[in-house]
Coordinates of C-alpha atoms and ligand atoms in Angstrom, one line a residue:
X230 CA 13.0 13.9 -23.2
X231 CA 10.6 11.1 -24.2
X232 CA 7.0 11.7 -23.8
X233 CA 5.6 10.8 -20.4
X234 CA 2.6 8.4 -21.1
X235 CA 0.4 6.7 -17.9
X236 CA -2.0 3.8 -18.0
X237 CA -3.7 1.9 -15.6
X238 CA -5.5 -1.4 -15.3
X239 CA -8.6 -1.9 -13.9
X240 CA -7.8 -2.1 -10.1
X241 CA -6.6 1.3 -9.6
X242 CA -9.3 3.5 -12.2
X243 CA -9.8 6.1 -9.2
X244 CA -6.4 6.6 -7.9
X245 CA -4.6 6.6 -11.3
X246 CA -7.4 9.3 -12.8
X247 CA -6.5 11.7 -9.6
X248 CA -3.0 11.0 -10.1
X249 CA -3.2 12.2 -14.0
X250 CA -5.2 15.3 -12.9
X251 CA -2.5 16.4 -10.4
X252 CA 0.2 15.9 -13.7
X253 CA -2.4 17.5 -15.4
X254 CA -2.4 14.6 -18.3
X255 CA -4.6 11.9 -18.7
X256 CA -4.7 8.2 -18.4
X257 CA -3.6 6.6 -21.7
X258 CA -6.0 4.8 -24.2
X259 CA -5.6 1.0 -23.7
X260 CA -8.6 -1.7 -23.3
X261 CA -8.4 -4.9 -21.2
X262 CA -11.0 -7.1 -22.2
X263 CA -11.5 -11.0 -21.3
X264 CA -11.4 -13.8 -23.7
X265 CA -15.0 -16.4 -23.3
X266 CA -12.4 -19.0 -21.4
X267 CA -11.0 -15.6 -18.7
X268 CA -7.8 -15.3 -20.5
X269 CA -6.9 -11.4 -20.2
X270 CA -6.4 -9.7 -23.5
X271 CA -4.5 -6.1 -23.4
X272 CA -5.0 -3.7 -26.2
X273 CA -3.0 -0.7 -26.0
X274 CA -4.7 2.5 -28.4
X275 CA -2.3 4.7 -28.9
X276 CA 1.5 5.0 -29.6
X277 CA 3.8 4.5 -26.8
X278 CA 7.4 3.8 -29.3
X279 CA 10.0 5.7 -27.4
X280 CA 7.5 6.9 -24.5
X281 CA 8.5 7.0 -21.0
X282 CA 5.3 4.8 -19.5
X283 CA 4.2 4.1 -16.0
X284 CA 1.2 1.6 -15.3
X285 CA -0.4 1.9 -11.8
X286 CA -1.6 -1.4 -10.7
X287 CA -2.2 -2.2 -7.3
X288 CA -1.7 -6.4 -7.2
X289 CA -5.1 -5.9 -4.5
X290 CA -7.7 -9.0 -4.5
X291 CA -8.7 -10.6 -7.0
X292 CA -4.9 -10.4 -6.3
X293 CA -3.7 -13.3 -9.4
X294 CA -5.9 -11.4 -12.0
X295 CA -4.3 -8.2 -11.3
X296 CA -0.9 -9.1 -11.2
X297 CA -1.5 -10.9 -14.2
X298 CA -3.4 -8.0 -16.4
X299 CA -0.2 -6.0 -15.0
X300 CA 2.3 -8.4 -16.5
X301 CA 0.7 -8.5 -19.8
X302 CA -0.1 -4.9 -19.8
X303 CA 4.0 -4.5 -19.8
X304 CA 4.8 -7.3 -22.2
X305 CA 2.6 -5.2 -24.8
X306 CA 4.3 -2.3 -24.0
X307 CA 7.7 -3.7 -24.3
X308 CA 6.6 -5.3 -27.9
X309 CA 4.9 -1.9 -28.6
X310 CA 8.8 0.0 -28.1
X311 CA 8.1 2.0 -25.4
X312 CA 11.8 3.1 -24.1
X313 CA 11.3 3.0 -20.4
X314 CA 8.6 0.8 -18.5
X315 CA 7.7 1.9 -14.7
X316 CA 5.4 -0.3 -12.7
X317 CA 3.6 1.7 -10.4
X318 CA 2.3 -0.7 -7.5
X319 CA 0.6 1.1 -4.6
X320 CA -0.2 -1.7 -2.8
X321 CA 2.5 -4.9 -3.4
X322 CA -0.3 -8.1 -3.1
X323 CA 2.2 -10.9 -2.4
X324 CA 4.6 -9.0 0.1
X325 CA 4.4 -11.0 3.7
X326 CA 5.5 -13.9 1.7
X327 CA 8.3 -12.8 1.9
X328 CA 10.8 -15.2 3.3
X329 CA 10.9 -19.0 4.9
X330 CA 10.0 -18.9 8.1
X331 CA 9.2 -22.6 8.1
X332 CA 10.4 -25.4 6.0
X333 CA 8.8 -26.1 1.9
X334 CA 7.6 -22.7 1.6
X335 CA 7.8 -20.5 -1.4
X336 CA 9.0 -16.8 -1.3
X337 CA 6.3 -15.9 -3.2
X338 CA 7.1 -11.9 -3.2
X339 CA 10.6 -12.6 -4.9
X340 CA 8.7 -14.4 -7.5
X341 CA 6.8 -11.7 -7.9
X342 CA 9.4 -9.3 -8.4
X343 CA 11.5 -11.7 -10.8
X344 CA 7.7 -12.2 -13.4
X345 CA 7.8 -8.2 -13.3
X346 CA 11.4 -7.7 -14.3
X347 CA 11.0 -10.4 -16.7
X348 CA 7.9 -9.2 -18.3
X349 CA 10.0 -6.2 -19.1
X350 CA 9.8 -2.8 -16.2
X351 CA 12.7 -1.1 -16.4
X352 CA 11.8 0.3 -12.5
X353 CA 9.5 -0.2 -9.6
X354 CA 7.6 2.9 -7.7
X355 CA 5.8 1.0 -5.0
X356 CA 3.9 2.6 -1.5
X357 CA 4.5 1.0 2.2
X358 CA 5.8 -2.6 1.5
X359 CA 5.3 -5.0 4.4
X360 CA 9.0 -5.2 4.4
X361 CA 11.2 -2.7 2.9
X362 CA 14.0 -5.3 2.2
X363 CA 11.8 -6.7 -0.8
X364 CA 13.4 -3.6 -2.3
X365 CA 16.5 -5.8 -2.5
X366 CA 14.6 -8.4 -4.5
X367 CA 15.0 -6.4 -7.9
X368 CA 18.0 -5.9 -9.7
X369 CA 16.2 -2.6 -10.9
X370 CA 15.6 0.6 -9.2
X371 CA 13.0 0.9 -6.8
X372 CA 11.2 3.6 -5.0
X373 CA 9.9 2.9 -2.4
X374 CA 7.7 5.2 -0.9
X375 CA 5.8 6.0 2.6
X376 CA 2.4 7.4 3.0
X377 CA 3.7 8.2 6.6
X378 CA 4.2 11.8 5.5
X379 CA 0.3 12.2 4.1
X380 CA -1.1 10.3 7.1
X381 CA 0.8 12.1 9.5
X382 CA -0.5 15.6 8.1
X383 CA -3.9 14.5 8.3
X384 CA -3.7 13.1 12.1
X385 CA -1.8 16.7 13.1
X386 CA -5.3 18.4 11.9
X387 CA -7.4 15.9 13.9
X388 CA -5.3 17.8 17.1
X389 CA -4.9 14.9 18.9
X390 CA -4.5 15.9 23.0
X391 CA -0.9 15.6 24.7
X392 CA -1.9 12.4 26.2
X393 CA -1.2 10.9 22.5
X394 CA 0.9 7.4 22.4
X395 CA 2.0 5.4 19.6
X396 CA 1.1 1.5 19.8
X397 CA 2.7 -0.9 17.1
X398 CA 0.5 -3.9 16.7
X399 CA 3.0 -6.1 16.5
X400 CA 7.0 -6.7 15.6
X401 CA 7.3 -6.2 12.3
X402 CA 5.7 -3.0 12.4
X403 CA 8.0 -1.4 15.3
X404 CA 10.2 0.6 12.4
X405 CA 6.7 2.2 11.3
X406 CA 5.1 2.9 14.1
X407 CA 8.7 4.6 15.5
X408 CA 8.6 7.1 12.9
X409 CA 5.6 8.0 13.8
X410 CA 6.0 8.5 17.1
X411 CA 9.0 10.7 16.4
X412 CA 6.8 13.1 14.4
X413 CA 4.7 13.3 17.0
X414 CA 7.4 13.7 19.9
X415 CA 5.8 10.1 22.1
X416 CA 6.0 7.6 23.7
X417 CA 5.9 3.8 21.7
X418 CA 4.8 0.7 23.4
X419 CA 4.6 -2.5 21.5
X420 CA 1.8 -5.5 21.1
X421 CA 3.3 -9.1 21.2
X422 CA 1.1 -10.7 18.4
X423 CA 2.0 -14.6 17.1
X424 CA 0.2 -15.7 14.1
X425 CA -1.8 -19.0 14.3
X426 CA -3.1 -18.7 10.7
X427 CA -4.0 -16.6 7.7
X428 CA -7.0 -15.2 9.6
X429 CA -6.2 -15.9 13.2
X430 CA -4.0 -14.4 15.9
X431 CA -3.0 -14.2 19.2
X432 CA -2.3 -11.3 21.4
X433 CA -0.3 -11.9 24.7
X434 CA 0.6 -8.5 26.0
X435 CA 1.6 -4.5 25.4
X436 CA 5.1 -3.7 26.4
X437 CA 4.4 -0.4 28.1
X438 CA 1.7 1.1 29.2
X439 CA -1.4 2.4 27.8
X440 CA -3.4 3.8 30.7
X441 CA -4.9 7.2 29.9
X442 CA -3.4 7.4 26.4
X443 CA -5.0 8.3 23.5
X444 CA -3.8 5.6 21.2
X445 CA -2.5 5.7 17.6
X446 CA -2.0 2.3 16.0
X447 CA -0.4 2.4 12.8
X448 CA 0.3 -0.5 10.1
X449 CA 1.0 -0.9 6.6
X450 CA -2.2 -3.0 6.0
X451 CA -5.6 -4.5 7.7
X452 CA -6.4 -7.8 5.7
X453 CA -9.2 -9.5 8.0
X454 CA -8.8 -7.0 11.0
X455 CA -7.7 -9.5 13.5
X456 CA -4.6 -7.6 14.4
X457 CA -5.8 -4.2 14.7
X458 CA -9.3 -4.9 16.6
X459 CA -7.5 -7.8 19.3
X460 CA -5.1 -5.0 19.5
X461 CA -7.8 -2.4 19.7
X462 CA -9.4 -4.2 22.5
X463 CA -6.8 -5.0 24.5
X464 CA -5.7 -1.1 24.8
X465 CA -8.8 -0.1 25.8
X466 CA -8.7 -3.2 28.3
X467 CA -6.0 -1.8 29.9
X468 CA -7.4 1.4 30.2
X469 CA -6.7 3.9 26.8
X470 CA -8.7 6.3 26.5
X471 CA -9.5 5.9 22.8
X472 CA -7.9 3.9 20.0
X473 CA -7.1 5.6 16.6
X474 CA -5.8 3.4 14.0
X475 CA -4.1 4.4 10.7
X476 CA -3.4 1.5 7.9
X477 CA -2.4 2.6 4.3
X478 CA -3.5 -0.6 2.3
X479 CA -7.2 -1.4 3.1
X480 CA -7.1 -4.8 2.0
X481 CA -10.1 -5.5 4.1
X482 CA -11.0 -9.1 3.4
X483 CA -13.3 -12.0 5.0
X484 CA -14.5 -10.5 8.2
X485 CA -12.6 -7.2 8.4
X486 CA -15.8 -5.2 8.0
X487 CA -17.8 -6.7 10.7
X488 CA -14.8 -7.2 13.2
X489 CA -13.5 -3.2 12.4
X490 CA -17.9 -2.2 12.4
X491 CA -17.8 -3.7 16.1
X492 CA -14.2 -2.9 17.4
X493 CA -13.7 -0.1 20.1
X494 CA -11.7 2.0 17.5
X495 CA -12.9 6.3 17.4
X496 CA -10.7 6.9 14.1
X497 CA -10.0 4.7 11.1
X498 CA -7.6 6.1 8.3
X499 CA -6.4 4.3 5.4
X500 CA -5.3 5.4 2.0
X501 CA -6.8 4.9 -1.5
X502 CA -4.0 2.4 -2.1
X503 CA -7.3 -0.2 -2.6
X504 CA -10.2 0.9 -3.7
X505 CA -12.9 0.1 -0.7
X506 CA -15.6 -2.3 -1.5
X507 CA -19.2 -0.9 -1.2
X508 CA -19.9 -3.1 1.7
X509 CA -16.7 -1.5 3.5
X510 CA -18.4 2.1 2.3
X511 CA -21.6 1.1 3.4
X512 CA -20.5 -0.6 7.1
X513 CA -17.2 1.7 8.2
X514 CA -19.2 4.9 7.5
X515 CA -16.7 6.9 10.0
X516 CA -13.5 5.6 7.6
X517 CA -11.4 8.7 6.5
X518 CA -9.8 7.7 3.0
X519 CA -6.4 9.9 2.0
X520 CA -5.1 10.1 -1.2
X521 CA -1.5 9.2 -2.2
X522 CA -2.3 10.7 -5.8
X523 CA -0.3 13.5 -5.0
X524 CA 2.9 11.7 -3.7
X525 CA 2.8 8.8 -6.2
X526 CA 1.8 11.8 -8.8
X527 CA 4.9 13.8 -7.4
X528 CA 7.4 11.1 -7.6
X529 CA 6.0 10.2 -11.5
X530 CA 7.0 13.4 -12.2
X531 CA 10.4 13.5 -10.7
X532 CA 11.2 10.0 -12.3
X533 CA 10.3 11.3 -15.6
X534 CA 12.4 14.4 -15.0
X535 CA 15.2 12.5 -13.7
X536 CA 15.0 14.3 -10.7
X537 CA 15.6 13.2 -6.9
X538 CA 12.6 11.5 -5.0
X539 CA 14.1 11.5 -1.6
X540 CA 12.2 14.7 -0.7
X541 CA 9.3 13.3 -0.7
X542 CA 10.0 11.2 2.3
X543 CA 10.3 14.2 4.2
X544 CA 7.5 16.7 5.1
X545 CA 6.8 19.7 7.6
Ligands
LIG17 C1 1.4 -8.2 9.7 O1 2.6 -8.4 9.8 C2 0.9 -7.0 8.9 O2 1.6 -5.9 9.1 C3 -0.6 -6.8 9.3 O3 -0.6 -6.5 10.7 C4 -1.4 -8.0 9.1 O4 -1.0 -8.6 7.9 C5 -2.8 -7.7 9.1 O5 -3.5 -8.9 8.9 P1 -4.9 -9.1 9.6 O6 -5.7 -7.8 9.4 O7 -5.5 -10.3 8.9 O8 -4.7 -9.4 11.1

């Protein structure tokens, strides 16, 4: 079997160094560096000819420079021989552009996936994509993970009361927040949300009905917070008893802090998908961060053996 080698660039340090110390390895030798003018030089310090390699990246903001450091990171390893290149992306920067939804737009996350394949990965292990069906936009295999599993075992140990109801913030997240709510044995009501702008939204109404529920609100990411907290809000306007939200990116940019500091929400979970920000650390001192090391770690060490992944969808 070739040698199993993991590196990581500078987005992911935490996440990839717990996901090394559950394979019980350690993160390859490489150096990114900047040239005077910001071009990204990759220097990778050890042999990789013939290795099996993986290089977590999450494509998270500065969201260009990352993808970019990502794309060169592979070229070098292509040039460098290694057999079999894995990109490891725990959170997919790029994904809701995924289709036209209005005239002279680009379909930016297929661009995406068409720079990666052409830098050189041989596969993709990816974590919650805003839509699964970017899957299909690789001619390569892709895994495609859920932390549903990891946030779901951490919300059974929070014992949340029988009154418990799942609330999907909008559409597009019905799929999500359904699985949940069969784990769970609930009900599901659903938000109707229309986008305005990159930062705005509007919320018209719940379809079903909150009153005396303990909410769960589940999503695969909170960018600026406007969903979540004019979701939050209007639950506990018509009458939830508390709101608990689970996200697994924590993008968390422009006002996100402040709107999530001030919004009528008891329980915020995300994942280490993105590393927070210290302001995010400072401000959202309730926030409970879970670790995907040991599922993206898990399914590393399946692809490497050739084994199956699809367990790891599935948990007790
Ligand atoms: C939307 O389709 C996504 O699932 C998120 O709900 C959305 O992107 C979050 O954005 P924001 O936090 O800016 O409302």
């Amino acid at each position: 079997m070739n040698s199993l080698k993991i590196f990581s660039g500078n987005s992911n340090l935490p996440l990839a160094t717990k996901i090394t110390e559950y394979l019980g390895t350690r993160l390859g030798q490489g150096r990114i560096t900047l040239f005077p003018d910001g071009e990204i030089q990759v220097k990778v310090d050890e042999d990789v000819r013939g290795g099996d390699v993986f290089v977590i990246q999450s494509t998270c903001s500065p969201v260009n420079h990352h993808l970019m450091e990502l794309l060169i990171f592979i070229d070098c390893l292509r040039r460098a021989s290694a057999a079999r290149i894995t990109a490891v992306l725990p959170y997919f920067g790029y994904a809701r552009q995924d289709r036209k939804d209005e005239g002279r737009v680009p379909i930016t996350a297929k661009l995406v996936a068409n720079l990666l394949t052409t830098a050189g990965v041989d596969r993709v292990l990816t974590l919650d994509l805003h839509a699964a069906q970017i899957q299909g936009f690789f001619d390569i295999p892709v895994d495609h993970l859920l932390a549903e599993p990891v946030i779901s075992y951490h919300l059974k140990e929070l014992d949340l009361n029988g009154s418990l109801m799942l609330v999907s913030p909008d559409v597009g997240n019905v799929k999500r927040a359904r699985a949940y709510a069969q784990r769970f044995n609930v009900d599901l009501a659903i938000i109707d949300k229309r986008r305005v702008s990159g930062s705005d939204i509007v919320i018209e109404n719940i379809i079903g009905n909150v009153k005396d529920k303990t909410v769960l609100m589940v999503d695969d990411l909170i960018s600026t917070g406007g969903t979540i907290c004019n979701a939050a809000n209007l639950c506990m306007d018509r009458g939830a008893k508390a709101v608990y939200v689970a996200a697994t990116h924590p993008v968390l940019c422009g006002p996100a802090v402040e709107r999530l500091a001030s919004a009528p929400i008891k329980s915020l979970i995300v994942t280490d998908t993105i590393p927070l920000s210290s302001r995010a650390k400072e401000e959202l001192t309730g926030i409970d961060v879970l670790t995907v090391s040991e599922l993206l770690g898990e399914a590393i060490r399946r692809i490497h053996r050739n084994e199956s992944v699809s367990s790891l969808f599935i948990t007790g």
